PDB file of C-alpha atoms in Angstrom:
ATOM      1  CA  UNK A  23     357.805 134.595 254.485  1.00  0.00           C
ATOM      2  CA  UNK A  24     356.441 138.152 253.952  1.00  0.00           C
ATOM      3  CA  UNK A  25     352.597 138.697 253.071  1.00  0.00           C
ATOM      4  CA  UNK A  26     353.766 139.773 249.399  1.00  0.00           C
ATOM      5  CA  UNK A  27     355.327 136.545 248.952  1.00  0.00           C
ATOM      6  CA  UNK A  28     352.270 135.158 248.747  1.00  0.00           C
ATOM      7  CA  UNK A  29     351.919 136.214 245.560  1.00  0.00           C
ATOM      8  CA  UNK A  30     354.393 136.090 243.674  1.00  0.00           C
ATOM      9  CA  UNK A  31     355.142 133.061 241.541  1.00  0.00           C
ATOM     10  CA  UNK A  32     356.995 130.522 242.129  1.00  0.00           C
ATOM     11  CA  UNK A  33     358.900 127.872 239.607  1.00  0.00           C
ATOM     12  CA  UNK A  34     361.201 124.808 239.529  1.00  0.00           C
ATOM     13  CA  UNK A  35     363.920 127.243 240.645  1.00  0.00           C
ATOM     14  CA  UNK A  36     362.111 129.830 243.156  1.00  0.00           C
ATOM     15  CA  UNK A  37     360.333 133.076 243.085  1.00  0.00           C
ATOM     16  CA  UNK A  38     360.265 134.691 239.682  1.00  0.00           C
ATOM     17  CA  UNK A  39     361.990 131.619 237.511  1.00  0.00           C
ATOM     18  CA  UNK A  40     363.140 132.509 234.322  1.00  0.00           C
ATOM     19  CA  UNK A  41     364.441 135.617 235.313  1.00  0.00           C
ATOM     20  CA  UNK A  42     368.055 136.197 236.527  1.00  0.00           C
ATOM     21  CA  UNK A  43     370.784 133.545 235.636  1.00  0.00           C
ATOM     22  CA  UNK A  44     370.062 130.249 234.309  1.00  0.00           C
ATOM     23  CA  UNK A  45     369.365 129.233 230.834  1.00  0.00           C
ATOM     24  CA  UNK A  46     368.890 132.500 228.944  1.00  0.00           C
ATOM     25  CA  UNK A  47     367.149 134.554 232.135  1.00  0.00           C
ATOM     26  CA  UNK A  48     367.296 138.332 231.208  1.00  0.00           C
ATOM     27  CA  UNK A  49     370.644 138.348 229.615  1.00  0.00           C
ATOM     28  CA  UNK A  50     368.837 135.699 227.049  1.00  0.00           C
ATOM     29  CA  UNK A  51     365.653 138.171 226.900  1.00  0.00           C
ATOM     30  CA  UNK A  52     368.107 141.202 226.230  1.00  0.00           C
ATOM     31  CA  UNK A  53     369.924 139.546 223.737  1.00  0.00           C
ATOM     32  CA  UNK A  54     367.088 138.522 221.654  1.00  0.00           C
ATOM     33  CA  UNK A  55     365.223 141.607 221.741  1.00  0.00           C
ATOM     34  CA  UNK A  56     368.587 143.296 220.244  1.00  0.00           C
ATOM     35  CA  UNK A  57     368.853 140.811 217.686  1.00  0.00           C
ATOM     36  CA  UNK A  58     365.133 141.818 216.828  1.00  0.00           C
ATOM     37  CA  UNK A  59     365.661 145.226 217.079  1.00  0.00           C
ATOM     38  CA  UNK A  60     368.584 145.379 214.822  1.00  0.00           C
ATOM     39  CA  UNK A  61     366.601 143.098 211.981  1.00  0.00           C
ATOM     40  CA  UNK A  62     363.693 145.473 212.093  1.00  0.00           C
ATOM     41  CA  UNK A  63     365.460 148.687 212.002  1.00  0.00           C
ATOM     42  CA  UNK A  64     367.868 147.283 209.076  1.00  0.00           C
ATOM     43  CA  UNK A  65     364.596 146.353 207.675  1.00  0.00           C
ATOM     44  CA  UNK A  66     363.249 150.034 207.442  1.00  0.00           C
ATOM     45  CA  UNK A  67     364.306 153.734 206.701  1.00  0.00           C
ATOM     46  CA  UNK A  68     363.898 156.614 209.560  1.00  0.00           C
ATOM     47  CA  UNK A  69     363.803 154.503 212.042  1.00  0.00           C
ATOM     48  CA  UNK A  70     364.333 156.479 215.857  1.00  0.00           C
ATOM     49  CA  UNK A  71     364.314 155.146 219.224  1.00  0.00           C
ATOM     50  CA  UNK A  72     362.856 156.196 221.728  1.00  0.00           C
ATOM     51  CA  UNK A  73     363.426 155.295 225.843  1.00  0.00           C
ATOM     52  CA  UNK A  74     360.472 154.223 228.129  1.00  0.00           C
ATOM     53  CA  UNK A  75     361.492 154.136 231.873  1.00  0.00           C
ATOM     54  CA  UNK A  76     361.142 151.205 234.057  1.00  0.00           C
ATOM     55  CA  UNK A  77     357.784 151.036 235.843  1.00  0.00           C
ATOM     56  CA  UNK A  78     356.282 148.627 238.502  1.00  0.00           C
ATOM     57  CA  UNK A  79     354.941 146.854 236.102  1.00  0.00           C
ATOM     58  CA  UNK A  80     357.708 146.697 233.044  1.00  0.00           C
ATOM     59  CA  UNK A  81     361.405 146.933 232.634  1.00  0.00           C
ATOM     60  CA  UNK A  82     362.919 149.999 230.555  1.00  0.00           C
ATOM     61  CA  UNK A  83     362.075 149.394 227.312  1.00  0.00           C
ATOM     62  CA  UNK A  84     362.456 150.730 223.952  1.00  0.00           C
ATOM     63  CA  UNK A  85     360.647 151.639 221.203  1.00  0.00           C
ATOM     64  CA  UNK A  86     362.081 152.204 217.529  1.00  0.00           C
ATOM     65  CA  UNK A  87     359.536 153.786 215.255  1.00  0.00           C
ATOM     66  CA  UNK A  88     359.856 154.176 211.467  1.00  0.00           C
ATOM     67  CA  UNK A  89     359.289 156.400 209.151  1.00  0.00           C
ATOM     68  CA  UNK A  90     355.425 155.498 208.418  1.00  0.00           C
ATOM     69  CA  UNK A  91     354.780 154.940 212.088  1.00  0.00           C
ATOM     70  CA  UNK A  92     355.537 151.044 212.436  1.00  0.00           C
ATOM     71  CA  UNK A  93     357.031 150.191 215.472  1.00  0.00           C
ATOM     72  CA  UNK A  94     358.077 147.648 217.585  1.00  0.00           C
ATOM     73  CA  UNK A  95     359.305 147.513 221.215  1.00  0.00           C
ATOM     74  CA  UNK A  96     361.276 145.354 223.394  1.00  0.00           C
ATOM     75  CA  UNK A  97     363.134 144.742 226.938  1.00  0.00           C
ATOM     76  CA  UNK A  98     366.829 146.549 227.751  1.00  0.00           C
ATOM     77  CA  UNK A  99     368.653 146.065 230.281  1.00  0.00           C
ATOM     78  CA  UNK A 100     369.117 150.114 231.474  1.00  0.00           C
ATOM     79  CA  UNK A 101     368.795 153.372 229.645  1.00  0.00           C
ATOM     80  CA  UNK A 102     372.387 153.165 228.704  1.00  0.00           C
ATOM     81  CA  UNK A 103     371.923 149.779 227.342  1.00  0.00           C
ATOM     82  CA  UNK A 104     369.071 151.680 224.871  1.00  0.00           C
ATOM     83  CA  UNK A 105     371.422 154.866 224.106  1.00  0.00           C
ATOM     84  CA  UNK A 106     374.567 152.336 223.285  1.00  0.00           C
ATOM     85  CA  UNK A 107     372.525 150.265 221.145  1.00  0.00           C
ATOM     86  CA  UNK A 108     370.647 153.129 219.081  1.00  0.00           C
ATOM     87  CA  UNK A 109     374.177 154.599 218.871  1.00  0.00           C
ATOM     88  CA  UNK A 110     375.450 151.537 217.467  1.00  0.00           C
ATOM     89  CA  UNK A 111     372.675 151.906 215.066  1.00  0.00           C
ATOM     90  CA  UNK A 112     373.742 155.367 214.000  1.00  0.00           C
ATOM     91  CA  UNK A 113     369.490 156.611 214.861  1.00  0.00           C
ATOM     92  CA  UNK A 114     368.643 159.637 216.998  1.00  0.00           C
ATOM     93  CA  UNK A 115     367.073 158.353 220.586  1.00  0.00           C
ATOM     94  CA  UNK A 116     365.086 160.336 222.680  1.00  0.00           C
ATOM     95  CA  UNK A 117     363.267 159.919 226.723  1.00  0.00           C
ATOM     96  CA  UNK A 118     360.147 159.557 225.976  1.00  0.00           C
ATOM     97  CA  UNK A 119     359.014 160.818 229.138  1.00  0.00           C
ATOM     98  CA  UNK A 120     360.471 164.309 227.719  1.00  0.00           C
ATOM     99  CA  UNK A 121     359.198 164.683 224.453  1.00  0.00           C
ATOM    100  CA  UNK A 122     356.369 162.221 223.895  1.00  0.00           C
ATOM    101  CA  UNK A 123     355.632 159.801 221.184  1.00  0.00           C
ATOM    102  CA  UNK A 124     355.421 160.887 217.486  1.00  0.00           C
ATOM    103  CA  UNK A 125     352.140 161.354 215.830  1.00  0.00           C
ATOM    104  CA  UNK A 126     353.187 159.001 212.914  1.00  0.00           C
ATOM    105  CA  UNK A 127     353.288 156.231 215.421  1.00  0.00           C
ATOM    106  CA  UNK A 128     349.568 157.124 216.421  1.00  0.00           C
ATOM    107  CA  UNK A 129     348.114 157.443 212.917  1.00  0.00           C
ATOM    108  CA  UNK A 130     350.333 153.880 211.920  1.00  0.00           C
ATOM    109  CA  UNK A 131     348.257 152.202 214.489  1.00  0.00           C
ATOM    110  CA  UNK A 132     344.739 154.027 213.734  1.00  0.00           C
ATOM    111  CA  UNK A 133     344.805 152.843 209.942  1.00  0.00           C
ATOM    112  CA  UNK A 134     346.013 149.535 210.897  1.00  0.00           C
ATOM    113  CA  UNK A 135     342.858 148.955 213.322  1.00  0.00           C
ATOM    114  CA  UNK A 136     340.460 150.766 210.329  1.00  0.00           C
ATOM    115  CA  UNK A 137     341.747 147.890 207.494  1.00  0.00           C
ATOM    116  CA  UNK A 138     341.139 145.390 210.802  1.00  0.00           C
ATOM    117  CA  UNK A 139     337.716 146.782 210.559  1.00  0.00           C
ATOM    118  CA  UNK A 140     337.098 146.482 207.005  1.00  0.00           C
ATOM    119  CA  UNK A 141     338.930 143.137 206.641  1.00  0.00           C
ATOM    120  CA  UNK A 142     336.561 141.930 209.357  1.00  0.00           C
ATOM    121  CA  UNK A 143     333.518 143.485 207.620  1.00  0.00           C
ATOM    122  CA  UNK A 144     334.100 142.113 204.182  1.00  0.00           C
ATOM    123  CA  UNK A 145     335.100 138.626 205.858  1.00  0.00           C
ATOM    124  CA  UNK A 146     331.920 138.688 207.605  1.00  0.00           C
ATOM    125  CA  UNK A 147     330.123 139.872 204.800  1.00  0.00           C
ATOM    126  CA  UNK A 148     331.464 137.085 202.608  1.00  0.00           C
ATOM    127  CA  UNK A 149     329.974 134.549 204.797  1.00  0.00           C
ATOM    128  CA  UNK A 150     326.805 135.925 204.861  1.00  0.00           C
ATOM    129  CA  UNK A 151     326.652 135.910 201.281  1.00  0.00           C
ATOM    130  CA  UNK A 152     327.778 132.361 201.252  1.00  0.00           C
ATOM    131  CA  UNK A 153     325.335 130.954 203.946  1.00  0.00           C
ATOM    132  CA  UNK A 154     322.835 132.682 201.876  1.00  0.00           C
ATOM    133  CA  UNK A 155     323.956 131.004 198.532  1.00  0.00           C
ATOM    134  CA  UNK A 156     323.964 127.251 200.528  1.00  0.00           C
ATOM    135  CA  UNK A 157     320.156 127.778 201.860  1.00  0.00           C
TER     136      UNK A 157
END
């Protein structure tokens, strides 16, 4: 036993359970977040994908993004898993380690966390006005 085993976690079935074969493992994981990805992209209109590599920390993923900037992301298997799948899916895919993210996804997510703000403000608000109204 190495000093990095240490820390790494161990399960009913070894290091790293849940991952590899077994019931569902990463072939499970794979196949539900192309399930997901095909529901969400049938769901919405100029939708592209777009390839993140594998890191340390996370598999290759991929990320579709819509027309308004919604987007989801989820586990492949490889690159080519991504570029089969998107192909499948008739949508353009790009590396996104060549040509960024799209603005549309960054302005999606800065008015969803503004109406988080306000919804938070008026809910707190509401209270206030309620506790006030009791005393």
């Amino acid at each position: 036993m190495g000093l990095l085993d240490l820390f790494r976690s161990r399960g009913p079935s070894g290091p790293r359970s849940g991952r590899g074969s077994g019931s569902g493992g990463r072939r499970g994981a794979y196949a539900e977040g192309e399930a997901h990805l095909r529901e969400w992209s049938a769901a919405r209109i100029g939708v592209e994908a777009f390839v993140e590599p594998r890191t340390t920390v996370t598999e290759t993923t991929v990320v579709f993004v819509a027309h308004d900037g919604e987007w989801t992301r989820r586990r492949v298997a490889n690159p080519n898993a991504a570029k089969k799948l998107a192909r499948s899916l008739q949508m353009p895919i790009y590396d996104v380690q060549l040509v960024g993210y799209p603005n549309r996804m960054r302005e999606h997510d800065a008015r969803d966390r503004a109406l988080r703000k306000r919804e938070r403000r008026e809910r707190m608000l509401r209270e206030l006005r309620a506790k006030d109204r009791d005393a």
